[in-house]
Amino acid sequence: MSKDSVKLLNFWPSMFGLRVRYALDLKGVSYDYQEESLSNKSKELLEANPIYTKIPVLIHNGKPICESLVIIDYIDSVWPGSHKLLPEDPYEKAVARFWADFGDRKLFDAGSRLRRAMGEEHKKAGEDFKWALMKIDEALGTIAPGKPFFGGDAMNFADVALAPFICWFKGYQKVGGFVLPGPEEWPNLYKWVDAVNSVDAIKKSTPSPDKVAEFAEVLRKRVLGAA
Amino acid sequence: MSKDSVKLLNFWPSMFGLRVHYALDLKGVSYDYQEERLLPNKSKELLEANPIYAKIPVLIHNGKPICESLIIVDYIDSVWPSPHKLLPEDPYEKAVARFWADFGDKKLFDAGSRLIRAMGEEHKKAGEDFKWALMKIDEALGTIAPGKPFFGGDAMNFADVALAPFICCFKAYQKVGGFVLPGPEEWPNLYKWVDAVNSVDAIKISTPSPDKVAEFAEVIRQRV
C-alpha cells in the first residue's frame, strides 16, 4: 500500500490553519508542513488555491482542499476511524456545524474588527467579541451540560473550529484594550479552555499566546500607523 | 410510524430560504411553509427558533430548529439521503461541492449585497466582483463536470442547490447594478447550467418570478 502524501500550507498565527493541525493531530495523521510567507506567496499556494490564494490549504495525494471547515470535514471523511469529529446523528451534526460556523461569523469577525477598526467601531468590536464568547459559554452549558467539550467527553467538529481562538485571547485583549470576564462569569467557557489545553494533540501545534499577542500588536500598529 | 413534522420559516425573496425549498423539493419531502414578515417585528416563533441570528430560513423538524441554509441542506441530506443524494460520497468530490457552495456565500452573495447597499466607486466594484464570481462559476462547471449540465454531473448536487437560487435574482442584480451580464458566448457553461436548473420540475415548484424579485430589489435599493 503506497503511503499517503499529506501536506499543509499554512501561516503560523492563522486560527484557520490551526483548525487543520488540530484535526490532523487528533487523528494521528502524519503530514508535511510548509510555512507560507503571505507577502510572498509560493507558486504552490497560488496554484493550489487560485480562487482565494489563502492558507490553509491541505494537499492530499496531490489534490488541494481549501477553506478550513471544508478541510476538517474532508479530514474527518478520509480518516474517520480514530477520533470522529462529526456526530453521526443528523441533528447533533447540525448543532456542531452551527457552532463551528458561529466561530467564523461572530467570533472571527469581531476579532478582525478589533485588529482593523478605530474609534466607535473598535469599541463595538470589543463588545461583539465578548458577546460571542458569552454565547459560546451558554451553548456549552446547554449542549453538553457537565461535560468539558461540545462533543461531550472528547473534542468534536465545533471544538476543533473554536479552539484556535484560545491562543488568541491574549492578543485580542491587547489590541482591544480590555480584559475578558473570568470563570465566575463564564464557567463553562473556562472549563472548556482548560480541557482543550490539556489535550496532548492540541499542545503539539498551538503557538504560544505571547508570540500570537506580539504578532497581533504588530498588525495593529500597522493599522494605527496608516490611519 | 408517526408522521414527520417539517416546517420551513422563510421570507419569499431569500436566496438562502430557496436553497432549503430546493433541497426538500428535490427529495420530495412534504413540509409546511410559514412566510415570515421580517418588519416591523419578527415572529415569536422565529426568535425562539433562531435566538442567535433571528434570521430565516429556519427548518423545524419534529420541533427541533436547524439554522443557516447550508447547514440545513446538509441536515436534509443526512435525514433524507434518498432519493437524490446531494453530497457526493467521495471525500474529495464532497469537498469540491462544499467549496463551491461556500463560494456562493463568500463571493457571489457578498458582491450582490454590495450591489444593493453600496454607492459610487464601491457600487461599481460590486458589479465587477459579481461578474467575476459568475465567470469563476462558469470556469468551474467546465472543469468539474465537463460536458455535463450540473456540478453534480447529470443531477443537481449540494453545490448546484447552493448556487441555483441566484439565477432568479440575475434580473434584479442587473437592475440595481445598472449593467447587463455577459451572455452565453462568454459564459457557455453557466448558461447551459441555468437552462438545466430551470428545466428541473422540483426547482419550478418554489422559484419566485424574476420580475417579482427584481421589483423587490429595486424597493430595497431605493430605500438605500
mmCIF file of N, CA and C in Angstrom, chain A residues 7-78:
data_model
loop_
_atom_site.group_PDB
_atom_site.id
_atom_site.type_symbol
_atom_site.label_atom_id
_atom_site.label_comp_id
_atom_site.label_asym_id
_atom_site.label_seq_id
_atom_site.Cartn_x
_atom_site.Cartn_y
_atom_site.Cartn_z
ATOM 1 N N LYS A 7 0.078 17.218 2.973
ATOM 2 C CA LYS A 7 0.867 18.424 3.182
ATOM 3 C C LYS A 7 -0.031 19.597 3.520
ATOM 4 N N LEU A 8 0.377 20.375 4.509
ATOM 5 C CA LEU A 8 -0.399 21.541 4.919
ATOM 6 C C LEU A 8 0.382 22.808 4.606
ATOM 7 N N LEU A 9 -0.224 23.693 3.798
ATOM 8 C CA LEU A 9 0.344 25.023 3.557
ATOM 9 C C LEU A 9 -0.325 25.956 4.555
ATOM 10 N N ASN A 10 0.474 26.659 5.344
ATOM 11 C CA ASN A 10 -0.097 27.438 6.437
ATOM 12 C C ASN A 10 0.751 28.656 6.762
ATOM 13 N N PHE A 11 0.230 29.517 7.603
ATOM 14 C CA PHE A 11 0.955 30.647 8.162
ATOM 15 C C PHE A 11 0.736 30.546 9.662
ATOM 16 N N TRP A 12 1.808 30.469 10.440
ATOM 17 C CA TRP A 12 1.717 30.015 11.839
ATOM 18 C C TRP A 12 0.691 30.692 12.745
ATOM 19 N N PRO A 13 0.395 32.028 12.606
ATOM 20 C CA PRO A 13 -0.587 32.592 13.538
ATOM 21 C C PRO A 13 -2.050 32.302 13.141
ATOM 22 N N SER A 14 -2.254 31.695 11.973
ATOM 23 C CA SER A 14 -3.627 31.567 11.469
ATOM 24 C C SER A 14 -4.468 30.606 12.290
ATOM 25 N N MET A 15 -5.607 31.104 12.766
ATOM 26 C CA MET A 15 -6.550 30.263 13.505
ATOM 27 C C MET A 15 -7.132 29.199 12.586
ATOM 28 N N PHE A 16 -7.259 29.575 11.305
ATOM 29 C CA PHE A 16 -7.871 28.635 10.362
ATOM 30 C C PHE A 16 -6.924 27.466 10.112
ATOM 31 N N GLY A 17 -5.632 27.790 9.980
ATOM 32 C CA GLY A 17 -4.626 26.739 9.813
ATOM 33 C C GLY A 17 -4.542 25.857 11.043
ATOM 34 N N LEU A 18 -4.713 26.473 12.211
ATOM 35 C CA LEU A 18 -4.628 25.716 13.461
ATOM 36 C C LEU A 18 -5.766 24.692 13.549
ATOM 37 N N ARG A 19 -6.932 25.048 13.006
ATOM 38 C CA ARG A 19 -8.038 24.077 12.984
ATOM 39 C C ARG A 19 -7.611 22.801 12.265
ATOM 40 N N VAL A 20 -6.918 22.987 11.133
ATOM 41 C CA VAL A 20 -6.496 21.830 10.335
ATOM 42 C C VAL A 20 -5.461 21.008 11.105
ATOM 43 N N ARG A 21 -4.517 21.695 11.757
ATOM 44 C CA ARG A 21 -3.496 20.986 12.548
ATOM 45 C C ARG A 21 -4.154 20.184 13.661
ATOM 46 N N TYR A 22 -5.126 20.795 14.345
ATOM 47 C CA TYR A 22 -5.829 20.098 15.422
ATOM 48 C C TYR A 22 -6.500 18.825 14.892
ATOM 49 N N ALA A 23 -7.191 18.948 13.761
ATOM 50 C CA ALA A 23 -7.905 17.794 13.203
ATOM 51 C C ALA A 23 -6.924 16.667 12.854
ATOM 52 N N LEU A 24 -5.828 17.017 12.173
ATOM 53 C CA LEU A 24 -4.840 16.004 11.790
ATOM 54 C C LEU A 24 -4.176 15.393 13.027
ATOM 55 N N ASP A 25 -3.815 16.229 13.992
ATOM 56 C CA ASP A 25 -3.117 15.731 15.179
ATOM 57 C C ASP A 25 -4.032 14.880 16.054
ATOM 58 N N LEU A 26 -5.301 15.267 16.188
ATOM 59 C CA LEU A 26 -6.235 14.455 16.985
ATOM 60 C C LEU A 26 -6.382 13.067 16.369
ATOM 61 N N LYS A 27 -6.272 13.008 15.055
ATOM 62 C CA LYS A 27 -6.432 11.717 14.374
ATOM 63 C C LYS A 27 -5.102 11.000 14.150
ATOM 64 N N GLY A 28 -4.014 11.615 14.597
ATOM 65 C CA GLY A 28 -2.705 10.975 14.455
ATOM 66 C C GLY A 28 -2.270 10.805 13.007
ATOM 67 N N VAL A 29 -2.691 11.740 12.136
ATOM 68 C CA VAL A 29 -2.293 11.663 10.724
ATOM 69 C C VAL A 29 -0.959 12.385 10.547
ATOM 70 N N SER A 30 0.011 11.719 9.907
ATOM 71 C CA SER A 30 1.307 12.366 9.640
ATOM 72 C C SER A 30 1.177 13.298 8.453
ATOM 73 N N TYR A 31 1.841 14.440 8.553
ATOM 74 C CA TYR A 31 1.777 15.375 7.435
ATOM 75 C C TYR A 31 3.027 16.243 7.367
ATOM 76 N N ASP A 32 3.318 16.706 6.163
ATOM 77 C CA ASP A 32 4.385 17.670 5.970
ATOM 78 C C ASP A 32 3.809 19.058 6.185
ATOM 79 N N TYR A 33 4.642 19.950 6.702
ATOM 80 C CA TYR A 33 4.176 21.299 6.998
ATOM 81 C C TYR A 33 5.013 22.301 6.207
ATOM 82 N N GLN A 34 4.328 23.210 5.516
ATOM 83 C CA GLN A 34 5.042 24.248 4.772
ATOM 84 C C GLN A 34 4.568 25.620 5.208
ATOM 85 N N GLU A 35 5.477 26.390 5.798
ATOM 86 C CA GLU A 35 5.168 27.751 6.239
ATOM 87 C C GLU A 35 5.161 28.670 5.022
ATOM 88 N N GLU A 36 4.076 29.416 4.849
ATOM 89 C CA GLU A 36 3.968 30.359 3.740
ATOM 90 C C GLU A 36 4.200 31.779 4.222
ATOM 91 N N SER A 37 4.878 32.561 3.393
ATOM 92 C CA SER A 37 5.008 33.982 3.681
ATOM 93 C C SER A 37 3.893 34.691 2.910
ATOM 94 N N LEU A 38 2.993 35.366 3.631
ATOM 95 C CA LEU A 38 1.827 35.929 2.948
ATOM 96 C C LEU A 38 2.164 37.142 2.073
ATOM 97 N N SER A 39 3.350 37.736 2.313
ATOM 98 C CA SER A 39 3.732 38.855 1.463
ATOM 99 C C SER A 39 4.463 38.350 0.221
ATOM 100 N N ASN A 40 4.758 37.047 0.228
ATOM 101 C CA ASN A 40 5.470 36.456 -0.906
ATOM 102 C C ASN A 40 4.958 35.029 -1.079
ATOM 103 N N LYS A 41 3.711 34.913 -1.566
ATOM 104 C CA LYS A 41 3.056 33.606 -1.610
ATOM 105 C C LYS A 41 3.750 32.694 -2.608
ATOM 106 N N SER A 42 3.880 31.444 -2.225
ATOM 107 C CA SER A 42 4.588 30.499 -3.086
ATOM 108 C C SER A 42 3.744 30.179 -4.316
ATOM 109 N N LYS A 43 4.432 29.779 -5.375
ATOM 110 C CA LYS A 43 3.756 29.362 -6.618
ATOM 111 C C LYS A 43 2.823 28.202 -6.285
ATOM 112 N N GLU A 44 3.266 27.349 -5.365
ATOM 113 C CA GLU A 44 2.471 26.188 -4.988
ATOM 114 C C GLU A 44 1.130 26.608 -4.391
ATOM 115 N N LEU A 45 1.165 27.640 -3.523
ATOM 116 C CA LEU A 45 -0.069 28.114 -2.894
ATOM 117 C C LEU A 45 -1.002 28.725 -3.939
ATOM 118 N N LEU A 46 -0.423 29.538 -4.836
ATOM 119 C CA LEU A 46 -1.246 30.199 -5.852
ATOM 120 C C LEU A 46 -1.890 29.176 -6.788
ATOM 121 N N GLU A 47 -1.178 28.077 -7.049
ATOM 122 C CA GLU A 47 -1.746 27.039 -7.912
ATOM 123 C C GLU A 47 -2.759 26.182 -7.149
ATOM 124 N N ALA A 48 -2.491 25.975 -5.858
ATOM 125 C CA ALA A 48 -3.382 25.122 -5.069
ATOM 126 C C ALA A 48 -4.683 25.837 -4.732
ATOM 127 N N ASN A 49 -4.627 27.151 -4.577
ATOM 128 C CA ASN A 49 -5.823 27.915 -4.193
ATOM 129 C C ASN A 49 -5.953 29.161 -5.064
ATOM 130 N N PRO A 50 -6.248 28.982 -6.357
ATOM 131 C CA PRO A 50 -6.283 30.120 -7.267
ATOM 132 C C PRO A 50 -7.431 31.090 -6.980
ATOM 133 N N ILE A 51 -8.530 30.592 -6.387
ATOM 134 C CA ILE A 51 -9.691 31.457 -6.145
ATOM 135 C C ILE A 51 -9.414 32.467 -5.025
ATOM 136 N N TYR A 52 -8.877 31.983 -3.902
ATOM 137 C CA TYR A 52 -8.677 32.865 -2.743
ATOM 138 C C TYR A 52 -7.211 33.181 -2.461
ATOM 139 N N THR A 53 -6.291 32.405 -2.992
ATOM 140 C CA THR A 53 -4.842 32.486 -2.700
ATOM 141 C C THR A 53 -4.584 32.613 -1.207
ATOM 142 N N LYS A 54 -5.305 31.835 -0.410
ATOM 143 C CA LYS A 54 -5.171 31.923 1.042
ATOM 144 C C LYS A 54 -4.750 30.589 1.642
ATOM 145 N N ILE A 55 -4.144 30.669 2.810
ATOM 146 C CA ILE A 55 -3.911 29.459 3.601
ATOM 147 C C ILE A 55 -5.083 29.341 4.574
ATOM 148 N N PRO A 56 -5.330 28.179 5.166
ATOM 149 C CA PRO A 56 -4.639 26.919 4.920
ATOM 150 C C PRO A 56 -5.103 26.214 3.638
ATOM 151 N N VAL A 57 -4.205 25.435 3.078
ATOM 152 C CA VAL A 57 -4.572 24.511 2.016
ATOM 153 C C VAL A 57 -4.010 23.151 2.421
ATOM 154 N N LEU A 58 -4.834 22.131 2.313
ATOM 155 C CA LEU A 58 -4.360 20.771 2.547
ATOM 156 C C LEU A 58 -4.163 20.131 1.185
ATOM 157 N N ILE A 59 -2.991 19.567 0.958
ATOM 158 C CA ILE A 59 -2.763 18.883 -0.317
ATOM 159 C C ILE A 59 -2.617 17.387 -0.015
ATOM 160 N N HIS A 60 -3.610 16.625 -0.433
ATOM 161 C CA HIS A 60 -3.635 15.189 -0.135
ATOM 162 C C HIS A 60 -3.446 14.409 -1.424
ATOM 163 N N ASN A 61 -2.347 13.672 -1.518
ATOM 164 C CA ASN A 61 -2.024 12.938 -2.741
ATOM 165 C C ASN A 61 -2.159 13.836 -3.958
ATOM 166 N N GLY A 62 -1.634 15.051 -3.831
ATOM 167 C CA GLY A 62 -1.590 15.988 -4.953
ATOM 168 C C GLY A 62 -2.844 16.820 -5.166
ATOM 169 N N LYS A 63 -3.943 16.494 -4.446
ATOM 170 C CA LYS A 63 -5.186 17.246 -4.646
ATOM 171 C C LYS A 63 -5.367 18.282 -3.535
ATOM 172 N N PRO A 64 -5.618 19.549 -3.921
ATOM 173 C CA PRO A 64 -5.747 20.591 -2.904
ATOM 174 C C PRO A 64 -7.175 20.710 -2.371
ATOM 175 N N ILE A 65 -7.271 20.926 -1.056
ATOM 176 C CA ILE A 65 -8.578 21.209 -0.443
ATOM 177 C C ILE A 65 -8.435 22.529 0.300
ATOM 178 N N CYS A 66 -9.369 23.448 0.078
ATOM 179 C CA CYS A 66 -9.292 24.801 0.635
ATOM 180 C C CYS A 66 -10.487 25.110 1.522
ATOM 181 N N GLU A 67 -10.317 26.147 2.352
ATOM 182 C CA GLU A 67 -11.325 26.598 3.327
ATOM 183 C C GLU A 67 -11.336 25.668 4.543
ATOM 184 N N SER A 68 -10.968 26.227 5.697
ATOM 185 C CA SER A 68 -10.674 25.398 6.867
ATOM 186 C C SER A 68 -11.780 24.428 7.272
ATOM 187 N N LEU A 69 -13.048 24.867 7.292
ATOM 188 C CA LEU A 69 -14.100 23.939 7.720
ATOM 189 C C LEU A 69 -14.357 22.856 6.666
ATOM 190 N N VAL A 70 -14.150 23.202 5.394
ATOM 191 C CA VAL A 70 -14.260 22.196 4.333
ATOM 192 C C VAL A 70 -13.115 21.179 4.503
ATOM 193 N N ILE A 71 -11.927 21.673 4.854
ATOM 194 C CA ILE A 71 -10.782 20.787 5.065
ATOM 195 C C ILE A 71 -11.025 19.834 6.232
ATOM 196 N N ILE A 72 -11.529 20.350 7.349
ATOM 197 C CA ILE A 72 -11.764 19.480 8.507
ATOM 198 C C ILE A 72 -12.809 18.425 8.170
ATOM 199 N N ASP A 73 -13.841 18.844 7.454
ATOM 200 C CA ASP A 73 -14.871 17.901 7.028
ATOM 201 C C ASP A 73 -14.232 16.804 6.170
ATOM 202 N N TYR A 74 -13.332 17.202 5.275
ATOM 203 C CA TYR A 74 -12.623 16.262 4.402
ATOM 204 C C TYR A 74 -11.780 15.297 5.219
ATOM 205 N N ILE A 75 -10.992 15.844 6.162
ATOM 206 C CA ILE A 75 -10.137 15.025 7.022
ATOM 207 C C ILE A 75 -10.977 13.998 7.775
ATOM 208 N N ASP A 76 -12.136 14.440 8.263
ATOM 209 C CA ASP A 76 -12.990 13.541 9.035
ATOM 210 C C ASP A 76 -13.567 12.429 8.158
ATOM 211 N N SER A 77 -13.784 12.726 6.864
ATOM 212 C CA SER A 77 -14.303 11.709 5.946
ATOM 213 C C SER A 77 -13.220 10.711 5.542
ATOM 214 N N VAL A 78 -12.008 11.198 5.312
ATOM 215 C CA VAL A 78 -10.919 10.326 4.858
ATOM 216 C C VAL A 78 -10.379 9.460 5.989
#
